[in-house]
Short mmCIF file of C-alpha atoms in Angstrom, two decimals:
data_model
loop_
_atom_site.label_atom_id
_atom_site.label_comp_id
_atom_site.label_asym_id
_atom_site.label_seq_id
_atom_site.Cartn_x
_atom_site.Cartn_y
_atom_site.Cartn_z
CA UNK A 1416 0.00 0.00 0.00
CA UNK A 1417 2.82 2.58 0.81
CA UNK A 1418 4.57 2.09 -2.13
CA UNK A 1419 1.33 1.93 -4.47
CA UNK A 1420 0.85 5.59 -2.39
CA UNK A 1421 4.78 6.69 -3.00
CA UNK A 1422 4.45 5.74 -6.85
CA UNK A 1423 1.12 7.99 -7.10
CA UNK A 1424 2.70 10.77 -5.22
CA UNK A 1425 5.74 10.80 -7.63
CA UNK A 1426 3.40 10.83 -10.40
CA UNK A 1427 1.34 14.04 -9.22
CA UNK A 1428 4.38 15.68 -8.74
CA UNK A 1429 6.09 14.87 -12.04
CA UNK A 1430 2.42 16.02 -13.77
CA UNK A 1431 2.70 18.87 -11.59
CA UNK A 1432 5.88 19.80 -13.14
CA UNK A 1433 4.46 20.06 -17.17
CA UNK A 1434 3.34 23.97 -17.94
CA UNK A 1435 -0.27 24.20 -18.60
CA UNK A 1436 -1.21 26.89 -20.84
CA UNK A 1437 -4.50 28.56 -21.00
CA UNK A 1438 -3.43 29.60 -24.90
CA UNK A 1439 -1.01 28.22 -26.84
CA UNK A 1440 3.34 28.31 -25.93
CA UNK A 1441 4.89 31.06 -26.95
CA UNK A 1442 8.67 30.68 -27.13
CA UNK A 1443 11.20 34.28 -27.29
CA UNK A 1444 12.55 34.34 -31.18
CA UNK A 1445 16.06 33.74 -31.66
CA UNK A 1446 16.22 35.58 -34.52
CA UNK A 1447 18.01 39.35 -35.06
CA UNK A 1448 15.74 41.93 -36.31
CA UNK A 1449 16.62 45.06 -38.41
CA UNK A 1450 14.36 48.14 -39.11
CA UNK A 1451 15.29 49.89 -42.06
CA UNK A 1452 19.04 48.55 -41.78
CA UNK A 1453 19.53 49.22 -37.85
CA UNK A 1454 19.78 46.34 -35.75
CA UNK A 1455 16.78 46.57 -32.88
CA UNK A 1456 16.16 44.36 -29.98
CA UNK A 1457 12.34 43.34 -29.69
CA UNK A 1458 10.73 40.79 -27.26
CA UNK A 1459 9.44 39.03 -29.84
CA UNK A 1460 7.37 35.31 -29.95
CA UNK A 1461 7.15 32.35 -31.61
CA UNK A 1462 3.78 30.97 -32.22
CA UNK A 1463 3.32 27.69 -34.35
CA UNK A 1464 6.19 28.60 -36.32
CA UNK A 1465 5.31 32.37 -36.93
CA UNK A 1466 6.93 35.34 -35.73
CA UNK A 1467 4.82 37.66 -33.61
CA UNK A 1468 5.57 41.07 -32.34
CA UNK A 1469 4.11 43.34 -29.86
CA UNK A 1470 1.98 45.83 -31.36
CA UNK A 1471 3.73 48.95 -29.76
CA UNK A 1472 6.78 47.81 -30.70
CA UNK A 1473 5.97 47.79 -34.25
CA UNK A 1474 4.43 51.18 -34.22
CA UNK A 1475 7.32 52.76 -32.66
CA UNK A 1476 10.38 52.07 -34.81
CA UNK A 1477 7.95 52.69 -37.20
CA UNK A 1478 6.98 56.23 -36.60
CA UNK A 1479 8.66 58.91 -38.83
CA UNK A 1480 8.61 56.80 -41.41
CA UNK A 1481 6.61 55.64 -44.63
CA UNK A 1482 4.93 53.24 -42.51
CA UNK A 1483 3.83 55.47 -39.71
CA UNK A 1484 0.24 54.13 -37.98
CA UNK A 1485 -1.01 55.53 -34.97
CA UNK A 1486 -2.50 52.95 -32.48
CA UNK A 1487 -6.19 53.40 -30.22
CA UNK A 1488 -7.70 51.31 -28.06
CA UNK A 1489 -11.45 51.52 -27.01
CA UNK A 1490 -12.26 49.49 -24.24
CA UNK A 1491 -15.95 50.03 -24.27
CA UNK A 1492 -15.96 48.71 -27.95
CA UNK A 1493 -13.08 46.26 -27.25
CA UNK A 1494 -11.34 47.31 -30.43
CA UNK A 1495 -7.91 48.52 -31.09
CA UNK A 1496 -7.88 51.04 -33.89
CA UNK A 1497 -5.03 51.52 -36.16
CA UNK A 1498 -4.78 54.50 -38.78
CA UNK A 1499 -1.85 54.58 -41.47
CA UNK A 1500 -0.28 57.55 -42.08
CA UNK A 1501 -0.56 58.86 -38.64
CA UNK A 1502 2.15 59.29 -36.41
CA UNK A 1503 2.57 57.36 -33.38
CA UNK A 1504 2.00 58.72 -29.37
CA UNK A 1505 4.37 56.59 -27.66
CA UNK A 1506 3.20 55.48 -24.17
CA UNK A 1507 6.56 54.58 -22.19
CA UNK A 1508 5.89 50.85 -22.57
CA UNK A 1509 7.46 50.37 -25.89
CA UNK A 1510 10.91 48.09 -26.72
CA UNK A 1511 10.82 46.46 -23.45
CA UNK A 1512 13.20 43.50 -23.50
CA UNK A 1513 13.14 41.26 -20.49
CA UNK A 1514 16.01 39.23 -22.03
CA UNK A 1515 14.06 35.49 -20.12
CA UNK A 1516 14.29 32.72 -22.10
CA UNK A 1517 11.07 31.24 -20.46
CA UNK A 1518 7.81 30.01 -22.65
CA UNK A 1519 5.15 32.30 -22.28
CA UNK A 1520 1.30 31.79 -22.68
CA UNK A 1521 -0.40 33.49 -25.39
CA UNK A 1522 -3.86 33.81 -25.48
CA UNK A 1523 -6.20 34.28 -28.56
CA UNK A 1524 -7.40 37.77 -28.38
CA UNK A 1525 -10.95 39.06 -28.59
CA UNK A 1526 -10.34 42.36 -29.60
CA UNK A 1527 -11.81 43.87 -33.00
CA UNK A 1528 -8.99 45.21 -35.34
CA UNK A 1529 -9.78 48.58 -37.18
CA UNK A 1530 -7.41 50.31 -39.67
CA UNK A 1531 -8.55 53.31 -41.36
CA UNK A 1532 -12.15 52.33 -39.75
CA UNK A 1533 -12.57 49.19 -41.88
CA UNK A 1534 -12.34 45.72 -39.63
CA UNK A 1535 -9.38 43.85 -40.22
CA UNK A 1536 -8.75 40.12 -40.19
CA UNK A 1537 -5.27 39.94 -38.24
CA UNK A 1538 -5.11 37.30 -35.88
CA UNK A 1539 -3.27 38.22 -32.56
CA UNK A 1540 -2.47 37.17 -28.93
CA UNK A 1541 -2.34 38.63 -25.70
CA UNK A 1542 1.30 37.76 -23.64
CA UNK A 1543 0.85 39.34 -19.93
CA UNK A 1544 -1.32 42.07 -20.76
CA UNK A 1545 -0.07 43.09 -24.58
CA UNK A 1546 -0.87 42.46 -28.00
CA UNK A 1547 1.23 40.80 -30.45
CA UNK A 1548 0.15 39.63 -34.28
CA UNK A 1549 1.93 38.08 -36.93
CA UNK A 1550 4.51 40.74 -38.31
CA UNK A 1551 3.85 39.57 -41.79
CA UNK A 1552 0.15 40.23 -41.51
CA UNK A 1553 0.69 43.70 -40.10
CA UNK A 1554 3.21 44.64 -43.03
CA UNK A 1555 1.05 43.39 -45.33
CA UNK A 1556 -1.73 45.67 -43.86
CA UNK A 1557 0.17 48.11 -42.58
CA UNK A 1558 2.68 48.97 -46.05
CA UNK A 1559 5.78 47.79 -44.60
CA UNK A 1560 7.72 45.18 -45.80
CA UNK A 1561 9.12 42.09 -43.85
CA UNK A 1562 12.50 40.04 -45.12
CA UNK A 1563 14.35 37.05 -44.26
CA UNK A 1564 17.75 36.26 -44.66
CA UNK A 1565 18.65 33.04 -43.76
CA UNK A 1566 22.21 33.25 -43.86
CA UNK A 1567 22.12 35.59 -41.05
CA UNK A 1568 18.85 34.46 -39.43
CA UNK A 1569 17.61 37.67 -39.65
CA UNK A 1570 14.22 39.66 -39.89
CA UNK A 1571 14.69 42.66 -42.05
CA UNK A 1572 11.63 44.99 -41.32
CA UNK A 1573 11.69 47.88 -43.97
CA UNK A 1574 9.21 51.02 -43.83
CA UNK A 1575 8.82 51.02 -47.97
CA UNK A 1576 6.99 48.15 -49.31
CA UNK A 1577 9.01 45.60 -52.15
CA UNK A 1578 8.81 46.35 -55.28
CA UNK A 1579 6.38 43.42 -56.10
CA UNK A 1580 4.17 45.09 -53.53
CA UNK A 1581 4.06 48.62 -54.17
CA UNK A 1582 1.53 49.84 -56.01
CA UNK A 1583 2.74 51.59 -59.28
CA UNK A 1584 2.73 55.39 -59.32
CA UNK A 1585 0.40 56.61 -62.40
CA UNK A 1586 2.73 60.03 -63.76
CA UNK A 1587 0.72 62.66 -63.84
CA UNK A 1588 -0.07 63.51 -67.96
CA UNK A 1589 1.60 66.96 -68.92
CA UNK A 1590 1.26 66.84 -72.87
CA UNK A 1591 -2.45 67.60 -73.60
CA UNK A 1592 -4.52 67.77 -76.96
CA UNK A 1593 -5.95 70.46 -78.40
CA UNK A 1594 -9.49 69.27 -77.69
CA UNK A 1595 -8.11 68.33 -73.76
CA UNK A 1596 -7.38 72.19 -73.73
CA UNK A 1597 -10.46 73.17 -75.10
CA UNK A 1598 -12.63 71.45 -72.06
CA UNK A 1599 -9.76 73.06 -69.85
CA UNK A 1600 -11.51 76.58 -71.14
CA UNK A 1601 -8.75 77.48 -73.50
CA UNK A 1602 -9.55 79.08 -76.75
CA UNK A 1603 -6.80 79.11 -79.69
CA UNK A 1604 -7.92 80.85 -82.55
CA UNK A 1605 -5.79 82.47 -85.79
CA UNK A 1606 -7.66 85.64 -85.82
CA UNK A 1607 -5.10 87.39 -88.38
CA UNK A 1608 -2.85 86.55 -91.63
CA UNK A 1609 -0.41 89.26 -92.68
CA UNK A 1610 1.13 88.08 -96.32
CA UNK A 1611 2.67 89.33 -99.37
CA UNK A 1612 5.43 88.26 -101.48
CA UNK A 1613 6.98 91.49 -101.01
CA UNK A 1614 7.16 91.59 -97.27
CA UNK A 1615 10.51 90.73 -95.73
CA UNK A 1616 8.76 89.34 -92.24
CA UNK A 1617 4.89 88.34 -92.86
CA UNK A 1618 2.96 86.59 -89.78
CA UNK A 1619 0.27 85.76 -88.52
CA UNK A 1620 -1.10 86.53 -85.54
CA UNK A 1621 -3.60 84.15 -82.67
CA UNK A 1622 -5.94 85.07 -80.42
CA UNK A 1623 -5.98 83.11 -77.24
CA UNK A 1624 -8.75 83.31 -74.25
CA UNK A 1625 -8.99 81.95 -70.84
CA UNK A 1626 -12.21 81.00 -69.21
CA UNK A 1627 -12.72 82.26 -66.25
CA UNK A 1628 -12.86 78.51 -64.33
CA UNK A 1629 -9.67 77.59 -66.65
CA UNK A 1630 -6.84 76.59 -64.47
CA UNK A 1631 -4.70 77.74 -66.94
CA UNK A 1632 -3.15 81.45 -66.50
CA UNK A 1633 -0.56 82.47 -69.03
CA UNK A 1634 0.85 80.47 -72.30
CA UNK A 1635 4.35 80.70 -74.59
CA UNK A 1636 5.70 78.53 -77.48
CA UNK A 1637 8.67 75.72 -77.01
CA UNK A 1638 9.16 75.75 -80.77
CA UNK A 1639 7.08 77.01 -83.98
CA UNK A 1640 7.92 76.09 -87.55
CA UNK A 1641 5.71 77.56 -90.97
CA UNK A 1642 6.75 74.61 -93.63
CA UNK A 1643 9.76 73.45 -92.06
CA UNK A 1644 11.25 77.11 -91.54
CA UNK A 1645 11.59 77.68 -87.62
CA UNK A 1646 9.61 80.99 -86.52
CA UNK A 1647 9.60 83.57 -84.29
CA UNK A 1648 7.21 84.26 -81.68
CA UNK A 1649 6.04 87.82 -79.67
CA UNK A 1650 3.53 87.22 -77.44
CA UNK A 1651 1.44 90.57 -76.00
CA UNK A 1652 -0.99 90.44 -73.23
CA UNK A 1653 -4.81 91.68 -74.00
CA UNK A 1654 -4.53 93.95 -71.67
CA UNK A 1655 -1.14 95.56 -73.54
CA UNK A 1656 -3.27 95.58 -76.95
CA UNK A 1657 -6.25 97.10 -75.41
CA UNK A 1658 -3.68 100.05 -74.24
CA UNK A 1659 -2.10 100.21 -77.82
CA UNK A 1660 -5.62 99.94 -79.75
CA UNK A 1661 -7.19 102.71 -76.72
CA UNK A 1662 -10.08 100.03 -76.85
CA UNK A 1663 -12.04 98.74 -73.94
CA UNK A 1664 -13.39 95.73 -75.71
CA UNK A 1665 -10.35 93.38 -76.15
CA UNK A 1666 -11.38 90.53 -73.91
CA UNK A 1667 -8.52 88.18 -75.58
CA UNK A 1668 -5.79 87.56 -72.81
CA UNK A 1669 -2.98 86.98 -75.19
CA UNK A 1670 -2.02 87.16 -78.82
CA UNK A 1671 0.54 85.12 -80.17
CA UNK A 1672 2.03 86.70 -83.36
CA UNK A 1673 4.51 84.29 -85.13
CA UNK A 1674 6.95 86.16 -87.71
CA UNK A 1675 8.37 83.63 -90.24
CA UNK A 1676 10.91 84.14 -93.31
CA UNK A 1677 9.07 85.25 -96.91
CA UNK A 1678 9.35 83.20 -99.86
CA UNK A 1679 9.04 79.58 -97.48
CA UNK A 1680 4.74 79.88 -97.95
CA UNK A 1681 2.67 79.67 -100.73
CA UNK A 1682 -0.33 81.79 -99.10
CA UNK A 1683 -3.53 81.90 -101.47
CA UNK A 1684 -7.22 81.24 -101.32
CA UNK A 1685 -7.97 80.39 -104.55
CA UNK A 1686 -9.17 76.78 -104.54
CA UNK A 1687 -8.25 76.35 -108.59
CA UNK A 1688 -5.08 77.73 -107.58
CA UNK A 1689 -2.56 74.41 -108.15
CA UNK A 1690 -0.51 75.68 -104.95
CA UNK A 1691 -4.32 76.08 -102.74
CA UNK A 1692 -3.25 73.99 -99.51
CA UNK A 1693 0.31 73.44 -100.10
CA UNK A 1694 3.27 74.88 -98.58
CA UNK A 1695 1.06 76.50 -95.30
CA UNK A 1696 1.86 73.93 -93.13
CA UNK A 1697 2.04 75.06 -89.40
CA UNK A 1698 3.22 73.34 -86.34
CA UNK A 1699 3.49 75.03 -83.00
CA UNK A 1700 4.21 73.41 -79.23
CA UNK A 1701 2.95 75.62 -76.79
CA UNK A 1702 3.51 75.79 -73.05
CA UNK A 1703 0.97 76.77 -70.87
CA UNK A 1704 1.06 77.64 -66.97
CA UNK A 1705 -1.48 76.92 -64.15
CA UNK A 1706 -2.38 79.07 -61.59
CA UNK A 1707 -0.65 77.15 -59.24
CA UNK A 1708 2.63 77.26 -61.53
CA UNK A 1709 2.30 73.66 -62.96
CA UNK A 1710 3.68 73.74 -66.68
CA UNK A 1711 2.05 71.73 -69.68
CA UNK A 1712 2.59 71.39 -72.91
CA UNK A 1713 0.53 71.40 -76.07
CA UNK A 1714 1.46 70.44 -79.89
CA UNK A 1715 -0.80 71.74 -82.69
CA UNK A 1716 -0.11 71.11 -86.46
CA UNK A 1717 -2.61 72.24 -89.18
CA UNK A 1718 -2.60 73.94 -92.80
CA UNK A 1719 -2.73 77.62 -92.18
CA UNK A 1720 -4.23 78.42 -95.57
CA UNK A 1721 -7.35 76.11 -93.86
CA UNK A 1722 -7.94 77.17 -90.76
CA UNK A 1723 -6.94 80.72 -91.68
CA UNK A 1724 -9.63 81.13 -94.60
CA UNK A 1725 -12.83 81.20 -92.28
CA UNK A 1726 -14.04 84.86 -93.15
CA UNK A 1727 -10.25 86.22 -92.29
CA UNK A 1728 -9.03 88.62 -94.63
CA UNK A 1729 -5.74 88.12 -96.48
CA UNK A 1730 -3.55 91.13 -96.77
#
C-alpha cells in the first residue's frame, strides 16, 4: 500500500511539473531583427512557427517613417484602432526586453482590429497584458515590408513596401490635346494673316482666351515652324493691346504673333489655284502655366491656308 501511495505521489508531482497553458506556448525568437538597416532588440514570440511582435513595438520604430500608424484602443468597444499615415504617441511601454528565455502563454485575443475604420482580419495574442500579431500580416496591412535572410537568421523589417508590392505610381499627364485644352476653357484661334510676297517678315497673328474657371493662367511657345522654316514668336498680353488699340473691348488675354521668313509659304485662297493647300503647313508646341505654376505642354499642327480662310481677310 505505501509504495502503491509513494508511486502515485511521484506521479502528481512529475504532472505537476508540465506547464499548462491557458493559450497556446509562446517561445522568445532567436532571430536578429533590423528596421530599415539598424539592428533593434524586440521581445518578440514564436507561435506555431510564426513570428509575432508586440503591437507597440511595431508602431514605434515605425513612426517617422513611410509606414507610420497611430494605435487606439477603445475598451468600451473592445477594439484597437489603427490609422496609417498617422504618427505614433508613444506610451513609455514600448521596446521592453526582459532578455528570459522562459515560454510564455499566449492567449487568442478578442479584440476587433480597425485600420482606417474598416475591420481587419489579423489574428493576434495577448502575452501578460499586450498584443502581439503576426509581423507579416501587419506589413502586409500596414505597407511595410518584412525580409528574411537566412544566412544571417535575420528579420529585415523595412518602412517602404518591395517592389512586387508597391503599387505603381500613375505620372501625372503633362502633354495635352488640343481638344483636352479646349474642355480646360482654352480658346486658340488664328484671328489674323499678314502676307505678301513682297514683305521681308509676314505673320500671322492668334488670339488666345482663358475661361474664367480655366486653371490655366498664361501660355508661350517651345518651338514654332511655318513649312519646315523655324519661326519667331512675340507674345502681347490683351490687356497691352487694349492700351495700344485705346479700346475697352479686347477681352482676348494673349495674342501670339509668329513672324516667319518670306518666300518659305505659298499663301492663297484660290481653290483652282494648283498651290491652294500646299506649302502653309504650321506646327506650334505651346507651353501653358497653371495658376498654381504647374507647366504643360501642347502640340498643334494644321494647314494655315485652312484654318486661316474662315471669313479672315488676307492682306
Amino acid at each position: 500500500m505505501k509504495k502503491k501511495l509513494a508511486f502515485f505521489l511521484t506521479a502528481i508531482m512529475a504532472l505537476s511539473a508540465v506547464p499548462v497553458y491557458a493559450g497556446v506556448p509562446a517561445s522568445p525568437t532567436a532571430s536578429k531583427v533590423t528596421v530599415n538597416g539598424a539592428s533593434k532588440a524586440f521581445e518578440a514570440y514564436n507561435i506555431n512557427d510564426n513570428n509575432y511582435f508586440k503591437l507597440r513595438d511595431i508602431a514605434y520604430v515605425l513612426n517617422g517613417t513611410d509606414a507610420s500608424f497611430s494605435v487606439g484602443w477603445d475598451g468600451a468597444a473592445n477594439s484597437i484602432a489603427l490609422v496609417k499615415g498617422e504618427a505614433y504617441a508613444p506610451t513609455g511601454s514600448e521596446m521592453k526586453v526582459s532578455g528570459t528565455k522562459d515560454i510564455k502563454d499566449a492567449v487568442e485575443s478578442t479584440s476587433a482590429i480597425l485600420i482606417d475604420g474598416q475591420k481587419a482580419a489579423l489574428k493576434a495574442y495577448t502575452i501578460k497584458g499586450n498584443n502581439y500579431f503576426k509581423l507579416r500580416d501587419l506589413g502586409t496591412a500596414l505597407g511595410f515590408n518584412v525580409g528574411w535572410d537566412n544566412a544571417s537568421q535575420t528579420i529585415a523589417i523595412t518602412s517602404a513596401p518591395s517592389a512586387a508590392e508597391k503599387p505603381a505610381v500613375k505620372e501625372e499627364k503633362t502633354e495635352l490635346t488640343m481638344a483636352e485644352l479646349k474642355e480646360m476653357g482654352v480658346d486658340i484661334e488664328i484671328c489674323s494673316i499678314f502676307y505678301s510676297s513682297h514683305w521681308n517678315d509676314p505673320f500671322f497673328i492668334e488670339a488666345v482666351e482663358f475661361a474664367d474657371d480655366s486653371p490655366f493662367k498664361a501660355i508661350t511657345t517651345k518651338s514654332v515652324n511655318v513649312c519646315g522654316a523655324k519661326a519667331r514668336t512675340d507674345i502681347y498680353t490683351g490687356a497691352y493691346a487694349a492700351k495700344i488699340w485705346e479700346s475697352d473691348e479686347v477681352t482676348t488675354d494673349f495674342f501670339l504673333k509668329y513672324s516667319f521668313p518670306n518666300g518659305v509659304m505659298v499663301l492663297n485662297n484660290e481653290p483652282a489655284l494648283p498651290d491652294y493647300g500646299k506649302k502653309n503647313d504650321i506646327s506650334i508646341e505651346y507651353q501653358l502655366q497653371t495658376k498654381d505654376g504647374k507647366l504643360y505642354t501642347c502640340k498643334r499642327n494644321y494647314n494655315l491656308l485652312v484654318e486661316g480662310n474662315g471669313g479672315i481677310d488676307l492682306w
